[in-house]
């Protein structure tokens, strides 16, 4: 049978990468290889631009699929509803949706008339069983992890137990993507998943929901056999020799020290490419950072999220002190690894003073790159429930459709204007605090910090937002010129950058 995946992938980082044309999605890759392994045919409609109805319908008709399979995050549900509608117009093809949103909000996903089934959780084995049954013309209403609409009633099959032996799955299939066009190819980035799952319970993230879902399923956090990860990288490298560094997409790549000690020396010996990854502060000690450096780590992304310890612990359920964060970043600098941070503003109960603390903590740790986003209450996360209980979800509805631009919550502790200001001016103040902390002598440093605090907190946020288009080029002239050039000649900028920094990724 032929399965056509539809992957919405529209708006990510377009500001920084105007020629963004999608990214390789591991989930689709794994599903595709499992289906092909079972003898099915697979194709992909990678939706990287606003879809045009007639064009989409024409492409889909040409594919003649036996099943149309959508993969989506929560903020893409609106678009998927539209595409599912077009899919039915194109020929009434059966449809299934999977991914984070259908997993955590299956009823909501199935409320759309054009979506016939959802897959809950990991989908490799479920989708293969479903397609096998459809192909053989058998009844497919009993497939584990799949919910099926049957004459207006939803058949809710329970979730399958987790696959504890990830090596049984074929390596993800990159060939259904137009790989040369992807951000991966443009950046020289080879992405891999060394395992699945995360042990933490951050209230804004999907992992605590997945853990509940898989409570009776054995280990939720699983790492692959190092041998299998190395074999996958070698195979990908053979197919795409221009890829220059490996990016481990795992939520917490550095979690299991024993696994790292087995994997990394072999990686160095057999692959020897620079690599990037994500880590939680709590697992970073000197031994780990040293090992990472010795084996080629050049970049690690770390969640700070809030500079206020109370918000971090009580609201976000992230248990780490500012001191631990500072120590981890100090280790990064000591061993010459670029440590970047993830941060949010507009978190429930946050005040403008707290967003300032986040900026100041980032300045203190000299984060290499600072990612900031506006908090989004993803459905059914515990922080979403808290927002609901406190009536914070009444600012334009609870449907999350953006991940950078605006806040969909109304918080009594901080105004929307202040959230916008904290988001837009994050890097401006980061730079200025950096000057105060590290470029001025003692007494002046304290004075400048006090002045900056006053400027940050003064109730002039609306005015600041108005003058932002002038402030940005003044504070970041190089970045401003780079963004302009990127719009005109993205390839040239990347090539120049590669020559200057000897690294294509940033
Ligand atoms: C890598 C990653 C990225 C990468 C690549 C994304 C991509 N397209 O693959 C990048 C950096 C681009 C990215 C960006 C963003 N991400 Co992101 N990302 C992740 C991360 C860490 C891993 C994703 C992954 O590869 N998982 C492993 C694969 C194997 O799992 P999977 O994709 O879920 O697929 C499996 C199942 O879901 C299922 N399945 C999936 N699709 C389908 C379809 C069918 C038909 C079936 C049957 C089954 C099925 O089967 C698959 C195989 O088991 C997840 C966290 C996580 N733990 O998943 C967050 C996560 C998906 N990201 C998230 C978010 C919010 C974002 C951003 C909006 C930015 C931000 N503020 O964080 C952007 C938006 C991107 C966009 N295109 O619009 C959220 C989504 C929350 C939600 N409720 O929707 C997550 C869950 C993290 C979190 N905070 O909870 N992300
Ligand atoms: S550490 Fe990261 S991936 Fe793990 S639960 Fe927290 S936010 Fe999610």
Coordinates of C-alpha atoms and ligand atoms in Angstrom, one line a residue:
X1 CA 0.0 0.0 0.0
X2 CA 1.1 3.6 -0.6
X3 CA 1.3 5.9 2.4
X4 CA 1.7 9.6 1.8
X5 CA 3.0 11.6 4.8
X6 CA 2.0 15.3 5.1
X7 CA 4.4 17.2 7.2
X8 CA 3.6 20.9 8.0
X9 CA 6.9 22.7 8.6
X10 CA 6.3 26.3 7.9
X11 CA 7.5 29.0 10.2
X12 CA 10.6 27.9 12.0
X13 CA 13.5 30.4 12.1
X14 CA 12.5 32.1 8.9
X15 CA 13.7 35.4 10.3
X16 CA 17.2 34.0 10.8
X17 CA 17.1 31.7 7.8
X18 CA 15.1 33.3 5.0
X19 CA 15.8 30.4 2.6
X20 CA 14.4 27.9 5.2
X21 CA 12.9 25.0 3.3
X22 CA 12.2 22.6 6.1
X23 CA 14.1 20.3 8.3
X24 CA 14.5 16.5 8.4
X25 CA 12.0 15.1 10.9
X26 CA 13.2 12.0 12.7
X27 CA 9.7 10.8 13.4
X28 CA 8.7 10.6 9.8
X29 CA 12.1 9.1 9.0
X30 CA 11.5 6.3 11.4
X31 CA 7.9 5.7 10.3
X32 CA 8.9 5.6 6.7
X33 CA 11.8 3.1 7.1
X34 CA 9.5 0.8 9.2
X35 CA 6.8 0.9 6.5
X36 CA 9.3 0.3 3.7
X37 CA 10.8 -2.5 5.7
X38 CA 7.3 -4.1 5.8
X39 CA 7.0 -3.8 2.0
X40 CA 4.9 -0.6 1.8
X41 CA 5.5 2.4 -0.5
X42 CA 6.0 5.8 1.0
X43 CA 6.0 9.4 -0.2
X44 CA 6.1 12.8 1.5
X45 CA 4.4 16.1 1.0
X46 CA 6.7 18.5 2.9
X47 CA 4.7 21.6 3.4
X48 CA 7.2 24.4 3.9
X49 CA 5.3 27.2 2.4
X50 CA 1.6 28.3 2.8
X51 CA -0.2 25.6 1.0
X52 CA -2.3 26.4 -2.0
X53 CA -5.5 24.3 -2.2
X54 CA -5.5 23.4 -5.9
X55 CA -1.8 22.6 -6.0
X56 CA -2.0 20.4 -2.9
X57 CA -5.0 18.5 -4.3
X58 CA -3.3 18.0 -7.6
X59 CA -0.2 16.6 -5.9
X60 CA -2.2 14.3 -3.7
X61 CA -4.3 13.0 -6.6
X62 CA -1.0 12.2 -8.4
X63 CA 0.3 10.3 -5.4
X64 CA -2.8 8.0 -5.2
X65 CA -2.2 7.1 -1.6
X66 CA -4.0 4.3 0.3
X67 CA -3.5 6.4 3.5
X68 CA -2.6 10.0 4.1
X69 CA -0.6 10.4 7.3
X70 CA -0.2 13.8 9.0
X71 CA 2.5 14.5 11.6
X72 CA 2.0 17.5 13.9
X73 CA 3.0 19.5 16.9
X74 CA 0.2 21.4 18.7
X75 CA 0.7 24.8 17.0
X76 CA 0.3 23.1 13.6
X77 CA -3.2 21.8 14.2
X78 CA -5.0 24.7 12.5
X79 CA -3.0 24.1 9.3
X80 CA -3.5 20.3 9.5
X81 CA -7.2 20.8 9.7
X82 CA -7.1 22.8 6.5
X83 CA -4.9 20.2 4.8
X84 CA -7.1 17.3 6.0
X85 CA -10.1 19.1 4.5
X86 CA -8.3 19.4 1.1
X87 CA -7.3 15.7 1.4
X88 CA -10.9 14.7 1.6
X89 CA -11.8 17.0 -1.3
X90 CA -9.0 15.4 -3.3
X91 CA -10.6 12.0 -3.2
X92 CA -11.8 11.0 0.2
X93 CA -8.5 9.3 1.1
X94 CA -8.4 7.7 4.6
X95 CA -6.4 9.9 7.0
X96 CA -4.4 9.4 10.2
X97 CA -2.7 12.0 12.4
X98 CA 0.2 11.3 14.7
X99 CA 2.9 13.2 16.6
X100 CA 2.9 15.2 19.8
X101 CA -0.5 16.9 19.4
X102 CA -2.6 13.8 18.6
X103 CA -0.8 12.0 21.4
X104 CA -1.6 14.5 24.1
X105 CA -4.9 15.7 22.6
X106 CA -6.4 12.8 20.7
X107 CA -10.1 13.8 21.2
X108 CA -9.3 17.3 20.0
X109 CA -7.5 16.0 17.0
X110 CA -10.4 13.6 16.1
X111 CA -12.9 16.4 16.5
X112 CA -11.9 17.4 13.0
X113 CA -14.3 15.7 10.5
X114 CA -11.5 15.1 8.0
X115 CA -9.3 13.1 10.4
X116 CA -10.3 9.5 10.6
X117 CA -7.7 8.1 13.0
X118 CA -5.0 9.1 15.4
X119 CA -1.9 7.4 16.6
X120 CA -1.0 7.8 20.3
X121 CA 2.7 7.8 21.2
X122 CA 5.5 6.1 19.2
X123 CA 4.1 5.0 15.9
X124 CA 6.5 2.6 14.1
X125 CA 4.9 -0.7 15.0
X126 CA 1.3 0.7 15.1
X127 CA 1.4 2.2 11.7
X128 CA 2.9 -0.9 10.1
X129 CA 0.2 -3.1 11.7
X130 CA -2.5 -0.7 10.5
X131 CA -1.2 -0.5 6.9
X132 CA -0.7 -4.3 6.8
X133 CA -4.4 -4.8 7.8
X134 CA -5.7 -2.1 5.4
X135 CA -3.6 -3.6 2.6
X136 CA -5.0 -7.0 3.2
X137 CA -8.5 -5.6 3.4
X138 CA -8.9 -6.7 7.0
X139 CA -10.7 -5.0 9.9
X140 CA -8.3 -2.5 11.3
X141 CA -10.3 -1.1 14.2
X142 CA -8.3 -3.0 16.9
X143 CA -4.7 -1.8 16.3
X144 CA -2.9 -1.0 19.5
X145 CA -2.1 2.8 20.0
X146 CA -4.6 3.8 17.2
X147 CA -8.0 5.4 17.8
X148 CA -10.4 4.9 14.9
X149 CA -13.7 6.7 14.1
X150 CA -16.4 4.0 13.5
X151 CA -19.8 5.4 12.4
X152 CA -19.5 8.4 14.7
X153 CA -18.1 6.4 17.7
X154 CA -14.4 6.5 18.6
X155 CA -12.8 3.1 19.1
X156 CA -10.0 3.8 21.7
X157 CA -7.4 1.1 21.5
X158 CA -5.0 1.1 24.4
X159 CA -1.5 2.2 23.9
X160 CA 1.1 -0.5 23.0
X161 CA 3.9 -1.1 25.4
X162 CA 7.1 0.8 24.6
X163 CA 9.7 -0.8 22.3
X164 CA 12.6 -1.5 24.7
X165 CA 14.9 -2.6 22.0
X166 CA 15.4 0.4 19.7
X167 CA 17.9 -1.5 17.6
X168 CA 15.1 -3.6 16.1
X169 CA 13.9 -0.5 14.2
X170 CA 15.5 0.3 10.9
X171 CA 17.4 3.5 10.7
X172 CA 15.3 6.6 9.8
X173 CA 14.7 7.0 6.1
X174 CA 16.1 10.4 4.9
X175 CA 15.5 9.6 1.2
X176 CA 11.8 10.6 1.1
X177 CA 12.9 14.2 1.9
X178 CA 14.3 16.5 -0.7
X179 CA 17.4 16.5 1.5
X180 CA 19.6 19.0 -0.4
X181 CA 16.9 21.7 0.2
X182 CA 16.7 21.1 3.9
X183 CA 18.2 23.3 6.6
X184 CA 20.2 20.2 7.6
X185 CA 22.0 20.2 4.2
X186 CA 22.4 24.0 4.3
X187 CA 24.0 23.9 7.7
X188 CA 26.0 20.7 7.1
X189 CA 24.1 19.1 10.0
X190 CA 23.6 15.3 10.5
X191 CA 20.9 14.7 13.1
X192 CA 20.6 11.5 15.1
X193 CA 18.6 10.3 18.0
X194 CA 20.7 8.3 20.4
X195 CA 17.7 7.2 22.3
X196 CA 14.1 8.2 23.3
X197 CA 12.6 9.9 26.4
X198 CA 13.6 12.3 29.2
X199 CA 13.3 11.6 32.9
X200 CA 12.4 15.1 34.0
X201 CA 9.0 16.6 34.5
X202 CA 9.2 20.2 33.4
X203 CA 5.6 21.5 33.5
X204 CA 5.6 23.1 30.0
X205 CA 6.9 20.1 28.2
X206 CA 5.3 17.0 26.8
X207 CA 7.5 14.5 28.6
X208 CA 5.5 14.2 31.8
X209 CA 2.4 13.4 29.7
X210 CA 4.3 10.7 27.8
X211 CA 5.5 9.2 31.1
X212 CA 1.9 8.9 32.3
X213 CA 0.8 7.4 29.1
X214 CA 3.6 4.8 29.3
X215 CA 3.4 4.3 33.1
X216 CA 3.1 0.5 32.7
X217 CA 5.5 0.1 29.9
X218 CA 8.9 -0.4 31.4
X219 CA 11.7 2.1 30.9
X220 CA 10.6 5.4 29.3
X221 CA 14.2 6.7 28.9
X222 CA 16.0 4.4 26.5
X223 CA 19.4 4.7 24.8
X224 CA 20.4 2.8 21.7
X225 CA 23.3 0.4 21.5
X226 CA 26.3 2.7 20.8
X227 CA 27.2 0.4 17.9
X228 CA 23.9 1.0 16.2
X229 CA 24.2 4.8 16.5
X230 CA 27.7 4.7 15.0
X231 CA 26.5 2.5 12.1
X232 CA 23.7 4.9 11.4
X233 CA 26.0 7.9 11.3
X234 CA 28.4 6.1 9.0
X235 CA 25.6 5.2 6.6
X236 CA 24.2 8.8 6.6
X237 CA 27.7 10.1 6.0
X238 CA 28.1 7.8 3.0
X239 CA 24.8 9.1 1.5
X240 CA 25.4 12.8 2.3
X241 CA 29.2 13.2 2.5
X242 CA 29.0 17.0 2.7
X243 CA 27.5 16.9 6.2
X244 CA 30.0 18.3 8.6
X245 CA 28.8 17.9 12.2
X246 CA 26.5 15.6 14.1
X247 CA 23.6 17.0 16.1
X248 CA 22.2 14.6 18.7
X249 CA 18.6 15.7 19.0
X250 CA 17.9 13.8 22.2
X251 CA 16.2 15.8 24.9
X252 CA 19.1 15.1 27.3
X253 CA 22.0 13.6 25.4
X254 CA 24.3 13.7 28.4
X255 CA 22.0 12.0 30.8
X256 CA 23.6 8.6 31.1
X257 CA 27.2 8.8 32.0
X258 CA 27.9 5.1 31.5
X259 CA 26.4 5.2 28.1
X260 CA 28.5 8.3 27.2
X261 CA 31.7 6.6 28.4
X262 CA 30.9 3.7 26.1
X263 CA 29.7 5.7 23.2
X264 CA 31.9 8.8 23.0
X265 CA 35.4 7.3 22.7
X266 CA 34.1 5.0 19.9
X267 CA 32.5 7.9 18.3
X268 CA 35.8 9.8 18.3
X269 CA 37.6 6.8 16.9
X270 CA 35.2 5.9 14.2
X271 CA 33.4 9.1 13.3
X272 CA 35.5 11.9 14.5
X273 CA 33.1 14.7 13.5
X274 CA 32.4 17.7 15.7
X275 CA 29.1 17.2 17.5
X276 CA 26.3 19.2 19.2
X277 CA 23.7 18.1 21.7
X278 CA 21.3 19.1 24.5
X279 CA 21.9 18.7 28.2
X280 CA 20.3 19.3 31.5
X281 CA 22.5 21.3 33.9
X282 CA 22.1 18.7 36.7
X283 CA 24.1 16.0 34.8
X284 CA 27.0 18.2 33.8
X285 CA 30.1 17.7 36.0
X286 CA 33.8 18.2 35.2
X287 CA 34.3 14.6 34.1
X288 CA 31.4 14.7 31.6
X289 CA 32.4 18.1 30.2
X290 CA 36.0 17.0 29.8
X291 CA 34.9 13.8 28.0
X292 CA 32.6 15.8 25.7
X293 CA 35.4 18.1 24.8
X294 CA 37.9 15.3 24.2
X295 CA 35.6 13.5 21.9
X296 CA 34.6 16.5 19.7
X297 CA 31.7 18.3 21.3
X298 CA 31.7 21.9 20.1
X299 CA 28.2 23.1 21.2
X300 CA 25.8 22.2 23.9
X301 CA 22.3 23.6 24.4
X302 CA 21.0 24.0 27.9
X303 CA 17.7 25.0 29.3
X304 CA 17.9 27.9 31.7
X305 CA 14.3 29.0 31.0
X306 CA 14.0 31.4 34.0
X307 CA 16.6 33.4 36.0
X308 CA 14.4 33.3 39.0
X309 CA 14.9 30.2 41.2
X310 CA 11.4 30.3 42.6
X311 CA 9.7 30.4 39.2
X312 CA 12.1 27.8 37.9
X313 CA 11.4 25.4 40.7
X314 CA 7.8 26.0 41.7
X315 CA 6.2 26.9 38.3
X316 CA 8.4 25.1 35.8
X317 CA 9.4 22.1 38.0
X318 CA 13.1 22.6 37.1
X319 CA 15.2 21.8 40.1
X320 CA 18.6 23.6 39.8
X321 CA 20.0 26.6 41.5
X322 CA 21.5 29.6 39.8
X323 CA 24.8 28.6 41.2
X324 CA 24.6 25.2 39.4
X325 CA 23.8 26.9 36.2
X326 CA 26.7 29.3 36.6
X327 CA 29.1 26.4 37.4
X328 CA 28.0 24.4 34.4
X329 CA 28.6 27.3 32.0
X330 CA 31.9 28.0 33.7
X331 CA 32.9 24.4 32.9
X332 CA 31.8 24.9 29.3
X333 CA 34.2 27.9 29.0
X334 CA 37.0 26.1 30.8
X335 CA 36.9 23.3 28.3
X336 CA 36.2 25.5 25.3
X337 CA 32.7 24.2 24.5
X338 CA 30.1 26.7 23.4
X339 CA 27.2 26.5 25.8
X340 CA 23.9 28.0 24.6
X341 CA 20.8 28.6 26.6
X342 CA 17.0 28.2 26.1
X343 CA 14.8 30.8 27.8
X344 CA 11.2 31.7 28.1
X345 CA 9.4 34.9 29.0
X346 CA 5.7 35.3 29.8
X347 CA 5.6 32.3 32.2
X348 CA 2.7 32.2 34.5
X349 CA 3.2 34.2 37.8
X350 CA 6.2 35.9 36.2
X351 CA 6.8 39.6 36.7
X352 CA 8.8 42.0 34.6
X353 CA 11.5 41.9 37.3
X354 CA 11.8 38.1 36.8
X355 CA 12.4 38.4 33.0
X356 CA 15.1 40.9 33.9
X357 CA 16.7 38.2 36.2
X358 CA 16.6 35.8 33.3
X359 CA 18.5 38.3 31.1
X360 CA 21.0 39.0 33.9
X361 CA 21.7 35.3 34.5
X362 CA 22.3 34.8 30.8
X363 CA 24.7 37.7 30.8
X364 CA 26.5 36.3 33.9
X365 CA 27.0 32.9 32.4
X366 CA 28.1 34.4 29.0
X367 CA 25.9 32.1 27.1
X368 CA 27.3 31.6 23.6
X369 CA 23.8 31.8 21.9
X370 CA 20.7 32.8 23.7
X371 CA 17.4 31.4 22.5
X372 CA 14.3 33.2 23.8
X373 CA 10.7 32.3 23.2
X374 CA 7.4 33.4 24.6
X375 CA 5.8 30.7 26.8
X376 CA 3.1 28.7 25.1
X377 CA 0.6 26.6 27.1
X378 CA 0.7 23.4 25.1
X379 CA -2.5 21.5 25.7
X380 CA -2.8 19.2 28.7
X381 CA 0.7 19.9 30.0
X382 CA 0.6 20.6 33.8
X383 CA 1.4 24.3 33.2
X384 CA -1.6 24.5 30.7
X385 CA -3.8 23.1 33.5
X386 CA -2.5 25.7 35.9
X387 CA -3.2 28.4 33.3
X388 CA -6.7 27.0 33.0
X389 CA -7.4 26.8 36.7
X390 CA -6.2 30.4 37.1
X391 CA -8.2 31.7 34.1
X392 CA -5.1 32.7 32.2
X393 CA -6.3 31.2 28.9
X394 CA -8.6 34.0 27.9
X395 CA -6.3 36.0 25.7
X396 CA -7.3 35.0 22.2
X397 CA -8.3 31.5 23.0
X398 CA -6.2 28.5 24.0
X399 CA -5.2 27.3 20.6
X400 CA -1.5 27.7 20.2
X401 CA -0.7 28.7 16.7
X402 CA 2.6 30.5 17.0
X403 CA 5.7 29.8 19.0
X404 CA 7.6 33.0 18.9
X405 CA 5.4 36.0 18.1
X406 CA 2.8 36.4 20.9
X407 CA 1.5 35.2 24.2
X408 CA -1.9 33.5 24.3
X409 CA -2.1 33.8 28.0
X410 CA -3.3 36.8 30.0
X411 CA -1.3 37.1 33.2
X412 CA -2.1 39.4 36.0
X413 CA 1.6 39.6 37.0
X414 CA 2.9 40.9 33.7
X415 CA 1.2 42.7 30.8
X416 CA 1.4 41.6 27.2
X417 CA 3.4 44.7 26.4
X418 CA 5.9 43.8 29.0
X419 CA 6.1 40.2 27.6
X420 CA 6.7 41.6 24.1
X421 CA 9.3 44.0 25.5
X422 CA 11.1 41.2 27.4
X423 CA 11.1 39.0 24.3
X424 CA 12.3 41.7 21.8
X425 CA 14.8 43.4 24.0
X426 CA 16.2 40.2 25.6
X427 CA 19.4 40.2 23.6
X428 CA 19.7 44.0 23.6
X429 CA 19.8 44.1 27.4
X430 CA 21.9 40.9 27.5
X431 CA 24.6 42.7 25.5
X432 CA 24.4 45.8 27.7
X433 CA 24.6 43.8 31.0
X434 CA 27.5 41.9 29.5
X435 CA 29.3 45.2 29.0
X436 CA 28.5 46.2 32.6
X437 CA 29.7 42.9 34.0
X438 CA 32.7 42.2 32.0
X439 CA 34.0 45.3 30.3
X440 CA 33.9 48.0 32.9
X441 CA 35.9 48.4 36.1
X442 CA 34.3 47.6 39.4
X443 CA 32.6 50.8 40.5
X444 CA 31.4 51.7 37.0
X445 CA 30.1 48.2 36.5
X446 CA 27.8 48.5 39.5
X447 CA 26.5 52.0 38.4
X448 CA 25.8 50.7 34.8
X449 CA 24.0 47.7 36.2
X450 CA 21.7 50.0 38.3
X451 CA 21.0 52.3 35.3
X452 CA 20.2 49.3 33.2
X453 CA 17.8 47.9 35.8
X454 CA 16.0 51.2 35.9
X455 CA 15.8 51.4 32.1
X456 CA 14.5 47.8 32.0
X457 CA 11.8 48.3 34.6
X458 CA 10.6 51.9 33.7
X459 CA 7.0 51.8 32.5
X460 CA 8.1 52.8 29.0
X461 CA 7.7 49.4 27.4
X462 CA 5.3 50.6 24.7
X463 CA 7.7 53.3 23.7
X464 CA 10.6 50.8 23.7
X465 CA 8.7 48.6 21.4
X466 CA 8.1 51.4 19.0
X467 CA 11.7 52.4 18.7
X468 CA 13.0 48.8 18.5
X469 CA 13.6 48.9 14.7
X470 CA 16.1 51.7 15.4
X471 CA 17.6 50.2 18.6
X472 CA 18.4 46.8 17.0
X473 CA 20.7 48.0 14.3
X474 CA 22.4 50.4 16.8
X475 CA 23.1 47.7 19.3
X476 CA 23.8 44.9 16.8
X477 CA 25.1 46.5 13.6
X478 CA 26.8 43.3 12.4
X479 CA 23.8 41.1 13.1
X480 CA 21.6 43.7 11.4
X481 CA 23.8 43.7 8.2
X482 CA 24.0 39.9 8.3
X483 CA 20.2 39.6 8.4
X484 CA 19.9 42.0 5.5
X485 CA 22.5 40.1 3.5
X486 CA 20.9 36.8 4.5
X487 CA 17.7 37.9 2.9
X488 CA 19.5 38.9 -0.3
X489 CA 22.2 36.2 -0.6
X490 CA 21.8 33.5 2.0
X491 CA 24.3 31.1 0.4
X492 CA 27.0 33.7 0.1
X493 CA 26.6 34.7 3.8
X494 CA 26.8 31.1 4.9
X495 CA 29.9 30.5 2.8
X496 CA 31.6 33.6 4.1
X497 CA 30.8 32.6 7.7
X498 CA 32.2 29.2 7.1
X499 CA 35.5 30.7 5.9
X500 CA 35.6 33.1 8.8
X501 CA 34.6 30.8 11.7
X502 CA 35.6 27.5 10.1
X503 CA 32.1 26.4 11.3
X504 CA 29.0 26.6 9.2
X505 CA 26.5 26.1 12.0
X506 CA 25.3 28.9 14.3
Ligands
LIG1 C1 14.1 17.8 17.5 C2 13.0 18.7 17.9 C3 12.8 19.9 17.1 C4 13.6 20.1 15.8 C5 13.1 19.3 14.6 C6 11.6 19.3 14.5 C7 11.1 18.3 13.6 N1 10.3 18.7 12.6 O1 11.4 17.1 13.7 C8 13.5 21.7 15.7 C9 14.7 22.3 16.3 C10 13.4 22.2 14.2 C11 12.3 21.9 16.5 C12 11.5 23.1 16.4 C13 10.4 23.3 17.2 N2 9.9 22.6 18.2 CO1 10.6 20.9 18.7 N3 11.2 19.3 19.3 C14 12.1 18.5 19.0 C15 12.2 17.3 19.9 C16 13.3 17.6 21.0 C17 12.5 15.9 19.3 C18 11.6 15.6 18.2 C19 11.9 14.2 17.7 O2 12.6 14.1 16.7 N4 11.4 13.2 18.4 C20 11.7 11.8 18.1 C21 10.7 11.3 17.1 C22 11.1 9.9 16.8 O3 9.4 11.4 17.7 P1 8.2 12.1 17.1 O4 8.5 13.1 16.1 O5 7.3 12.5 18.1 O6 7.5 10.9 16.2 C23 7.0 9.7 16.8 C24 5.6 9.8 17.3 O7 5.2 11.0 17.7 C25 4.8 9.2 16.2 N5 4.4 10.0 15.1 C26 4.8 11.2 14.7 N6 4.2 11.6 13.6 C27 3.3 10.7 13.2 C28 2.4 10.6 12.2 C29 1.7 9.4 12.1 C30 0.7 9.3 11.0 C31 1.8 8.4 13.0 C32 1.0 7.1 12.9 C33 2.7 8.5 14.1 C34 3.4 9.6 14.2 O8 5.7 8.2 15.7 C35 7.0 8.7 15.6 C36 8.0 7.6 15.8 O9 7.9 7.0 17.0 C37 10.8 17.3 20.6 C38 10.7 16.7 21.9 C39 10.3 15.3 21.9 N7 10.6 14.6 22.9 O10 9.7 14.8 20.9 C40 10.5 18.8 20.5 C41 9.1 19.3 20.4 C42 8.4 18.4 19.4 N8 9.2 20.6 19.9 C43 8.3 21.4 20.3 C44 8.2 22.8 19.9 C45 7.3 23.6 20.7 C46 9.0 23.3 18.9 C47 9.0 24.7 18.3 C48 7.6 25.2 18.2 C49 9.9 25.7 19.0 C50 10.0 25.7 20.5 N9 9.6 26.8 21.0 O11 10.5 24.8 21.1 C51 9.7 24.6 17.0 C52 8.6 24.5 15.8 C53 9.1 23.7 14.6 C54 8.2 23.9 13.4 N10 8.6 23.2 12.3 O12 7.2 24.5 13.4 C55 7.4 20.8 21.3 C56 6.0 20.6 20.8 C57 4.9 20.7 21.8 C58 3.6 20.5 21.3 N11 2.7 20.2 22.2 O13 3.4 20.5 20.1 C59 8.2 19.5 21.7 C60 7.3 18.3 22.0 C61 9.1 19.8 22.9 C62 8.2 20.3 24.1 N12 8.5 21.4 24.6 O14 7.4 19.6 24.6 N13 12.0 20.9 17.4
LIG2 S1 14.5 18.5 30.6 FE1 13.8 19.3 28.6 S2 13.0 17.6 27.5 FE2 13.2 17.0 29.6 S3 11.2 17.4 30.6 FE3 12.4 19.2 30.8 S4 12.0 20.5 29.1 FE4 11.3 18.5 28.6

